[in-house]
Amino acid sequence: MATRPADLLSALEDLTEPSRLIARLGGGFTPALWVVGGAVRDLLLGRVPADVDLIVDGPLGPVAAALGGEPVRHERFLTARVGGVDLARARRETYPRPGALPTVAPATVAEDLRRRDFTVNTFAVCLTGPERGTLRCAPTAERDLAERQLATLHERSFLDDPTRLVRLARYAARLDFSVEERTRDEIEAALTAGVLTTVTGVRIGNELRKLLCEPDPVRAMVALRELKIDGRIATQLGLIDDQLARRALALLEPEDRRDRTVLAAALLGSSAEVAAQLLDRWGFPAEDRDVIARTVAQAERVSRRLEYASAPSEIDWAAGGPDSDPELIALAGAIHPANAAREWLVELRHRRLAIGGADLLTAGVPAGPAIARGLAAARAAMLDDEAPDAASQLAAALAAL
Ligand code: ATP
Ligand code: MG
């Protein structure tokens, strides 16, 4: 490997969290702090680390005391949060039964590296104490990094923790890594043994949510599919048409939810009820669940409606009005009428009337369904450039009633 530990240490010292810690604790501090996992892997790959995971080679108390913060401790997992920094004690993990949460016990850094998911995630650099600057990793980690492949550390890995199957797809997509041959066999064996049924839906959901928030969630869903993991999570789950999902994403604006859109694309064909049940099982927040379930169930129908719409008011009506879900319209547009969907997403949905229900009441319209009908007529006139201001919109509403 081209990068020497000394270069790694200085690259780490350029990152905010490690530099702050070294400034506050001093380079000689013991028990030693180590940076582990993704940050070191990313530096070795020449990528910018997303976040920095730290472990302490000993009790957390002295570090917390030196940082002067009252630690928020999570004894069961030997972790603490002190002064905005997350620390974990180096630990060993044992799995009481497949798929269960591990029991943890204090251990050495070397043992901590052995509990990790993939060899390329076992790199650790010592930040403080006598070993400062030392690089450690699993025996095959450097080879796997050079060959750009994901490999487990032992053959029971996916049985111990099946959520690693989803993590694998996420890393494969993000890092553009392949899956080592023996690990492929382990995946197949684990899936055949039905390991995904041993973990709670929420833990699978947590990993799915991370996967959907990747820079390229489509690629990550495709990786899940190529490894045949998606259908084992749920028979309804699987991104069959990745180009469809890409077209939908291309229609979204930056503030829209890519994660919801991709998951809806991967659940197309399910009914709203089935989709909602799955999303509940995976612990999705209620709003995400409702939007995704609606999108899954209605995308085809809205797509057909958009196809026959041409005037702006018709497009807006076909889309379901200004408060419709952008994920639904994007997916509908990806199925067929991209131009109508784009017009609604980029422009129509943002246009608002200058009048409201109160104006119609003042004008003598009785409270009740007539108000909504009047406003809909005013909106249609506004979108079709026939009612640019409040007076003409009011006139359009009253004319329709
Ligand atoms: P990212 O770049 O997304 O932060 P990461 O590799 O840092 O990726 P995290 O989810 O932050 O991943 O986890 C930190 C480290 O903890 C990982 O590098 C991995 O070594 C280890 N880890 C996390 N989850 C598991 C797991 N389920 N099984 C084994 N090791 C895990
Ligand atoms: Mg991390």
mmCIF file with all atom_site columns, C-alpha atoms in Angstrom, residues 4-132:
data_model
loop_
_atom_site.group_PDB
_atom_site.id
_atom_site.type_symbol
_atom_site.label_atom_id
_atom_site.label_alt_id
_atom_site.label_comp_id
_atom_site.label_asym_id
_atom_site.label_entity_id
_atom_site.label_seq_id
_atom_site.pdbx_PDB_ins_code
_atom_site.Cartn_x
_atom_site.Cartn_y
_atom_site.Cartn_z
_atom_site.occupancy
_atom_site.B_iso_or_equiv
_atom_site.pdbx_formal_charge
_atom_site.auth_seq_id
_atom_site.auth_comp_id
_atom_site.auth_asym_id
_atom_site.auth_atom_id
_atom_site.pdbx_PDB_model_num
ATOM 1   C CA . ARG A 1 4   ? 2.407   4.830   5.156  1.00 0.00 ? 4   ARG A CA 1
ATOM 2   C CA . PRO A 1 5   ? 1.046   4.920   8.730  1.00 0.00 ? 5   PRO A CA 1
ATOM 3   C CA . ALA A 1 6   ? 2.793   8.280   9.272  1.00 0.00 ? 6   ALA A CA 1
ATOM 4   C CA . ASP A 1 7   ? 0.885   9.795   6.333  1.00 0.00 ? 7   ASP A CA 1
ATOM 5   C CA . LEU A 1 8   ? -2.312  8.272   7.694  1.00 0.00 ? 8   LEU A CA 1
ATOM 6   C CA . LEU A 1 9   ? -1.756  9.795   11.120 1.00 0.00 ? 9   LEU A CA 1
ATOM 7   C CA . SER A 1 10  ? -1.227  13.242  9.658  1.00 0.00 ? 10  SER A CA 1
ATOM 8   C CA . ALA A 1 11  ? -4.250  12.836  7.363  1.00 0.00 ? 11  ALA A CA 1
ATOM 9   C CA . LEU A 1 12  ? -6.320  11.921  10.439 1.00 0.00 ? 12  LEU A CA 1
ATOM 10  C CA . GLU A 1 13  ? -4.941  14.897  12.324 1.00 0.00 ? 13  GLU A CA 1
ATOM 11  C CA . ASP A 1 14  ? -6.330  17.109  9.563  1.00 0.00 ? 14  ASP A CA 1
ATOM 12  C CA . LEU A 1 15  ? -9.864  15.923  10.404 1.00 0.00 ? 15  LEU A CA 1
ATOM 13  C CA . THR A 1 16  ? -11.860 17.996  12.896 1.00 0.00 ? 16  THR A CA 1
ATOM 14  C CA . GLU A 1 17  ? -12.631 15.425  15.569 1.00 0.00 ? 17  GLU A CA 1
ATOM 15  C CA . PRO A 1 18  ? -9.218  13.741  15.895 1.00 0.00 ? 18  PRO A CA 1
ATOM 16  C CA . SER A 1 19  ? -7.397  17.076  15.823 1.00 0.00 ? 19  SER A CA 1
ATOM 17  C CA . ARG A 1 20  ? -9.631  18.453  18.578 1.00 0.00 ? 20  ARG A CA 1
ATOM 18  C CA . LEU A 1 21  ? -9.117  15.348  20.688 1.00 0.00 ? 21  LEU A CA 1
ATOM 19  C CA . ILE A 1 22  ? -5.346  15.362  20.322 1.00 0.00 ? 22  ILE A CA 1
ATOM 20  C CA . ALA A 1 23  ? -5.271  19.083  21.113 1.00 0.00 ? 23  ALA A CA 1
ATOM 21  C CA . ARG A 1 24  ? -7.238  18.492  24.316 1.00 0.00 ? 24  ARG A CA 1
ATOM 22  C CA . LEU A 1 25  ? -5.729  15.202  25.475 1.00 0.00 ? 25  LEU A CA 1
ATOM 23  C CA . GLY A 1 26  ? -2.147  15.439  24.212 1.00 0.00 ? 26  GLY A CA 1
ATOM 24  C CA . GLY A 1 27  ? -0.402  12.908  21.961 1.00 0.00 ? 27  GLY A CA 1
ATOM 25  C CA . GLY A 1 28  ? 0.852   10.887  24.936 1.00 0.00 ? 28  GLY A CA 1
ATOM 26  C CA . PHE A 1 29  ? -2.563  10.238  26.459 1.00 0.00 ? 29  PHE A CA 1
ATOM 27  C CA . THR A 1 30  ? -3.423  6.783   27.760 1.00 0.00 ? 30  THR A CA 1
ATOM 28  C CA . PRO A 1 31  ? -5.582  4.719   27.640 1.00 0.00 ? 31  PRO A CA 1
ATOM 29  C CA . ALA A 1 32  ? -4.949  5.073   23.912 1.00 0.00 ? 32  ALA A CA 1
ATOM 30  C CA . LEU A 1 33  ? -7.511  6.375   21.443 1.00 0.00 ? 33  LEU A CA 1
ATOM 31  C CA . TRP A 1 34  ? -7.780  4.665   18.064 1.00 0.00 ? 34  TRP A CA 1
ATOM 32  C CA . VAL A 1 35  ? -9.597  5.693   14.909 1.00 0.00 ? 35  VAL A CA 1
ATOM 33  C CA . VAL A 1 36  ? -11.226 2.587   13.414 1.00 0.00 ? 36  VAL A CA 1
ATOM 34  C CA . GLY A 1 37  ? -13.363 1.497   10.523 1.00 0.00 ? 37  GLY A CA 1
ATOM 35  C CA . GLY A 1 38  ? -14.676 3.616   7.700  1.00 0.00 ? 38  GLY A CA 1
ATOM 36  C CA . ALA A 1 39  ? -12.492 6.698   8.208  1.00 0.00 ? 39  ALA A CA 1
ATOM 37  C CA . VAL A 1 40  ? -9.191  4.822   7.858  1.00 0.00 ? 40  VAL A CA 1
ATOM 38  C CA . ARG A 1 41  ? -10.560 2.733   4.970  1.00 0.00 ? 41  ARG A CA 1
ATOM 39  C CA . ASP A 1 42  ? -11.656 5.883   3.160  1.00 0.00 ? 42  ASP A CA 1
ATOM 40  C CA . LEU A 1 43  ? -8.307  7.635   3.644  1.00 0.00 ? 43  LEU A CA 1
ATOM 41  C CA . LEU A 1 44  ? -6.493  4.577   2.281  1.00 0.00 ? 44  LEU A CA 1
ATOM 42  C CA . LEU A 1 45  ? -8.793  4.688   -0.752 1.00 0.00 ? 45  LEU A CA 1
ATOM 43  C CA . GLY A 1 46  ? -8.186  8.389   -1.238 1.00 0.00 ? 46  GLY A CA 1
ATOM 44  C CA . ARG A 1 47  ? -11.787 9.201   -0.313 1.00 0.00 ? 47  ARG A CA 1
ATOM 45  C CA . VAL A 1 48  ? -12.970 11.828  2.139  1.00 0.00 ? 48  VAL A CA 1
ATOM 46  C CA . PRO A 1 49  ? -14.162 10.088  5.337  1.00 0.00 ? 49  PRO A CA 1
ATOM 47  C CA . ALA A 1 50  ? -17.836 10.632  6.146  1.00 0.00 ? 50  ALA A CA 1
ATOM 48  C CA . ASP A 1 51  ? -17.454 10.250  9.897  1.00 0.00 ? 51  ASP A CA 1
ATOM 49  C CA . VAL A 1 52  ? -14.828 9.165   12.381 1.00 0.00 ? 52  VAL A CA 1
ATOM 50  C CA . ASP A 1 53  ? -15.356 6.207   14.720 1.00 0.00 ? 53  ASP A CA 1
ATOM 51  C CA . LEU A 1 54  ? -13.205 6.166   17.851 1.00 0.00 ? 54  LEU A CA 1
ATOM 52  C CA . ILE A 1 55  ? -12.407 3.429   20.305 1.00 0.00 ? 55  ILE A CA 1
ATOM 53  C CA . VAL A 1 56  ? -10.540 3.546   23.597 1.00 0.00 ? 56  VAL A CA 1
ATOM 54  C CA . ASP A 1 57  ? -8.061  0.832   24.522 1.00 0.00 ? 57  ASP A CA 1
ATOM 55  C CA . GLY A 1 58  ? -9.177  0.769   28.155 1.00 0.00 ? 58  GLY A CA 1
ATOM 56  C CA . PRO A 1 59  ? -11.832 2.236   30.452 1.00 0.00 ? 59  PRO A CA 1
ATOM 57  C CA . LEU A 1 60  ? -13.779 5.262   29.215 1.00 0.00 ? 60  LEU A CA 1
ATOM 58  C CA . GLY A 1 61  ? -13.667 7.055   32.582 1.00 0.00 ? 61  GLY A CA 1
ATOM 59  C CA . PRO A 1 62  ? -10.212 8.703   32.259 1.00 0.00 ? 62  PRO A CA 1
ATOM 60  C CA . VAL A 1 63  ? -10.956 9.999   28.739 1.00 0.00 ? 63  VAL A CA 1
ATOM 61  C CA . ALA A 1 64  ? -14.278 11.416  29.883 1.00 0.00 ? 64  ALA A CA 1
ATOM 62  C CA . ALA A 1 65  ? -12.589 13.038  32.884 1.00 0.00 ? 65  ALA A CA 1
ATOM 63  C CA . ALA A 1 66  ? -9.819  14.540  30.722 1.00 0.00 ? 66  ALA A CA 1
ATOM 64  C CA . LEU A 1 67  ? -12.359 15.928  28.288 1.00 0.00 ? 67  LEU A CA 1
ATOM 65  C CA . GLY A 1 68  ? -14.117 17.478  31.283 1.00 0.00 ? 68  GLY A CA 1
ATOM 66  C CA . GLY A 1 69  ? -17.623 16.568  30.168 1.00 0.00 ? 69  GLY A CA 1
ATOM 67  C CA . GLU A 1 70  ? -20.231 14.610  32.049 1.00 0.00 ? 70  GLU A CA 1
ATOM 68  C CA . PRO A 1 71  ? -20.383 11.437  29.950 1.00 0.00 ? 71  PRO A CA 1
ATOM 69  C CA . VAL A 1 72  ? -23.692 10.022  28.785 1.00 0.00 ? 72  VAL A CA 1
ATOM 70  C CA . ARG A 1 73  ? -23.011 6.348   29.332 1.00 0.00 ? 73  ARG A CA 1
ATOM 71  C CA . HIS A 1 74  ? -24.577 3.351   27.692 1.00 0.00 ? 74  HIS A CA 1
ATOM 72  C CA . GLU A 1 75  ? -23.178 0.629   29.924 1.00 0.00 ? 75  GLU A CA 1
ATOM 73  C CA . ARG A 1 76  ? -24.636 -2.265  28.023 1.00 0.00 ? 76  ARG A CA 1
ATOM 74  C CA . PHE A 1 77  ? -22.695 -1.330  24.904 1.00 0.00 ? 77  PHE A CA 1
ATOM 75  C CA . LEU A 1 78  ? -19.646 0.180   26.632 1.00 0.00 ? 78  LEU A CA 1
ATOM 76  C CA . THR A 1 79  ? -20.077 3.484   24.850 1.00 0.00 ? 79  THR A CA 1
ATOM 77  C CA . ALA A 1 80  ? -20.292 7.067   26.031 1.00 0.00 ? 80  ALA A CA 1
ATOM 78  C CA . ARG A 1 81  ? -20.833 10.501  24.583 1.00 0.00 ? 81  ARG A CA 1
ATOM 79  C CA . VAL A 1 82  ? -18.576 13.169  26.086 1.00 0.00 ? 82  VAL A CA 1
ATOM 80  C CA . GLY A 1 83  ? -18.483 16.781  25.008 1.00 0.00 ? 83  GLY A CA 1
ATOM 81  C CA . GLY A 1 84  ? -19.949 15.995  21.601 1.00 0.00 ? 84  GLY A CA 1
ATOM 82  C CA . VAL A 1 85  ? -17.650 13.022  20.946 1.00 0.00 ? 85  VAL A CA 1
ATOM 83  C CA . ASP A 1 86  ? -18.851 9.407   20.719 1.00 0.00 ? 86  ASP A CA 1
ATOM 84  C CA . LEU A 1 87  ? -16.460 6.964   22.334 1.00 0.00 ? 87  LEU A CA 1
ATOM 85  C CA . ALA A 1 88  ? -16.619 3.209   22.528 1.00 0.00 ? 88  ALA A CA 1
ATOM 86  C CA . ARG A 1 89  ? -14.513 0.941   24.616 1.00 0.00 ? 89  ARG A CA 1
ATOM 87  C CA . ALA A 1 90  ? -12.608 -1.673  22.612 1.00 0.00 ? 90  ALA A CA 1
ATOM 88  C CA . ARG A 1 91  ? -14.795 -4.738  22.989 1.00 0.00 ? 91  ARG A CA 1
ATOM 89  C CA . ARG A 1 92  ? -15.416 -8.340  22.143 1.00 0.00 ? 92  ARG A CA 1
ATOM 90  C CA . GLU A 1 93  ? -18.861 -9.446  21.046 1.00 0.00 ? 93  GLU A CA 1
ATOM 91  C CA . THR A 1 94  ? -20.601 -12.755 21.438 1.00 0.00 ? 94  THR A CA 1
ATOM 92  C CA . TYR A 1 95  ? -23.926 -13.655 19.914 1.00 0.00 ? 95  TYR A CA 1
ATOM 93  C CA . PRO A 1 96  ? -26.213 -15.493 22.378 1.00 0.00 ? 96  PRO A CA 1
ATOM 94  C CA . ARG A 1 97  ? -28.139 -16.836 19.354 1.00 0.00 ? 97  ARG A CA 1
ATOM 95  C CA . PRO A 1 98  ? -28.067 -16.087 15.621 1.00 0.00 ? 98  PRO A CA 1
ATOM 96  C CA . GLY A 1 99  ? -29.531 -12.696 14.819 1.00 0.00 ? 99  GLY A CA 1
ATOM 97  C CA . ALA A 1 100 ? -29.735 -11.580 18.459 1.00 0.00 ? 100 ALA A CA 1
ATOM 98  C CA . LEU A 1 101 ? -28.031 -8.415  19.688 1.00 0.00 ? 101 LEU A CA 1
ATOM 99  C CA . PRO A 1 102 ? -24.516 -9.222  20.890 1.00 0.00 ? 102 PRO A CA 1
ATOM 100 C CA . THR A 1 103 ? -23.292 -9.422  24.456 1.00 0.00 ? 103 THR A CA 1
ATOM 101 C CA . VAL A 1 104 ? -20.257 -7.184  24.774 1.00 0.00 ? 104 VAL A CA 1
ATOM 102 C CA . ALA A 1 105 ? -17.226 -7.360  27.059 1.00 0.00 ? 105 ALA A CA 1
ATOM 103 C CA . PRO A 1 106 ? -14.091 -5.200  27.311 1.00 0.00 ? 106 PRO A CA 1
ATOM 104 C CA . ALA A 1 107 ? -11.250 -6.472  25.137 1.00 0.00 ? 107 ALA A CA 1
ATOM 105 C CA . THR A 1 108 ? -8.090  -5.459  23.288 1.00 0.00 ? 108 THR A CA 1
ATOM 106 C CA . VAL A 1 109 ? -8.019  -3.454  20.073 1.00 0.00 ? 109 VAL A CA 1
ATOM 107 C CA . ALA A 1 110 ? -6.974  -6.589  18.176 1.00 0.00 ? 110 ALA A CA 1
ATOM 108 C CA . GLU A 1 111 ? -10.065 -8.424  19.449 1.00 0.00 ? 111 GLU A CA 1
ATOM 109 C CA . ASP A 1 112 ? -12.248 -5.432  18.627 1.00 0.00 ? 112 ASP A CA 1
ATOM 110 C CA . LEU A 1 113 ? -11.115 -5.629  15.006 1.00 0.00 ? 113 LEU A CA 1
ATOM 111 C CA . ARG A 1 114 ? -12.136 -9.297  14.831 1.00 0.00 ? 114 ARG A CA 1
ATOM 112 C CA . ARG A 1 115 ? -15.810 -8.551  15.613 1.00 0.00 ? 115 ARG A CA 1
ATOM 113 C CA . ARG A 1 116 ? -16.187 -6.290  12.575 1.00 0.00 ? 116 ARG A CA 1
ATOM 114 C CA . ASP A 1 117 ? -18.246 -6.911  9.479  1.00 0.00 ? 117 ASP A CA 1
ATOM 115 C CA . PHE A 1 118 ? -15.735 -6.861  6.600  1.00 0.00 ? 118 PHE A CA 1
ATOM 116 C CA . THR A 1 119 ? -11.954 -6.993  6.417  1.00 0.00 ? 119 THR A CA 1
ATOM 117 C CA . VAL A 1 120 ? -11.697 -3.552  4.797  1.00 0.00 ? 120 VAL A CA 1
ATOM 118 C CA . ASN A 1 121 ? -13.486 -2.126  7.848  1.00 0.00 ? 121 ASN A CA 1
ATOM 119 C CA . THR A 1 122 ? -10.826 -3.440  10.243 1.00 0.00 ? 122 THR A CA 1
ATOM 120 C CA . PHE A 1 123 ? -8.210  -0.731  9.739  1.00 0.00 ? 123 PHE A CA 1
ATOM 121 C CA . ALA A 1 124 ? -7.285  1.104   12.930 1.00 0.00 ? 124 ALA A CA 1
ATOM 122 C CA . VAL A 1 125 ? -4.771  3.890   13.563 1.00 0.00 ? 125 VAL A CA 1
ATOM 123 C CA . CYS A 1 126 ? -3.580  4.742   17.061 1.00 0.00 ? 126 CYS A CA 1
ATOM 124 C CA . LEU A 1 127 ? -3.940  8.453   17.866 1.00 0.00 ? 127 LEU A CA 1
ATOM 125 C CA . THR A 1 128 ? -2.394  8.698   21.344 1.00 0.00 ? 128 THR A CA 1
ATOM 126 C CA . GLY A 1 129 ? -0.006  6.937   23.725 1.00 0.00 ? 129 GLY A CA 1
ATOM 127 C CA . PRO A 1 130 ? 3.133   4.884   23.060 1.00 0.00 ? 130 PRO A CA 1
ATOM 128 C CA . GLU A 1 131 ? 1.662   3.202   19.969 1.00 0.00 ? 131 GLU A CA 1
ATOM 129 C CA . ARG A 1 132 ? 0.658   6.532   18.365 1.00 0.00 ? 132 ARG A CA 1
#
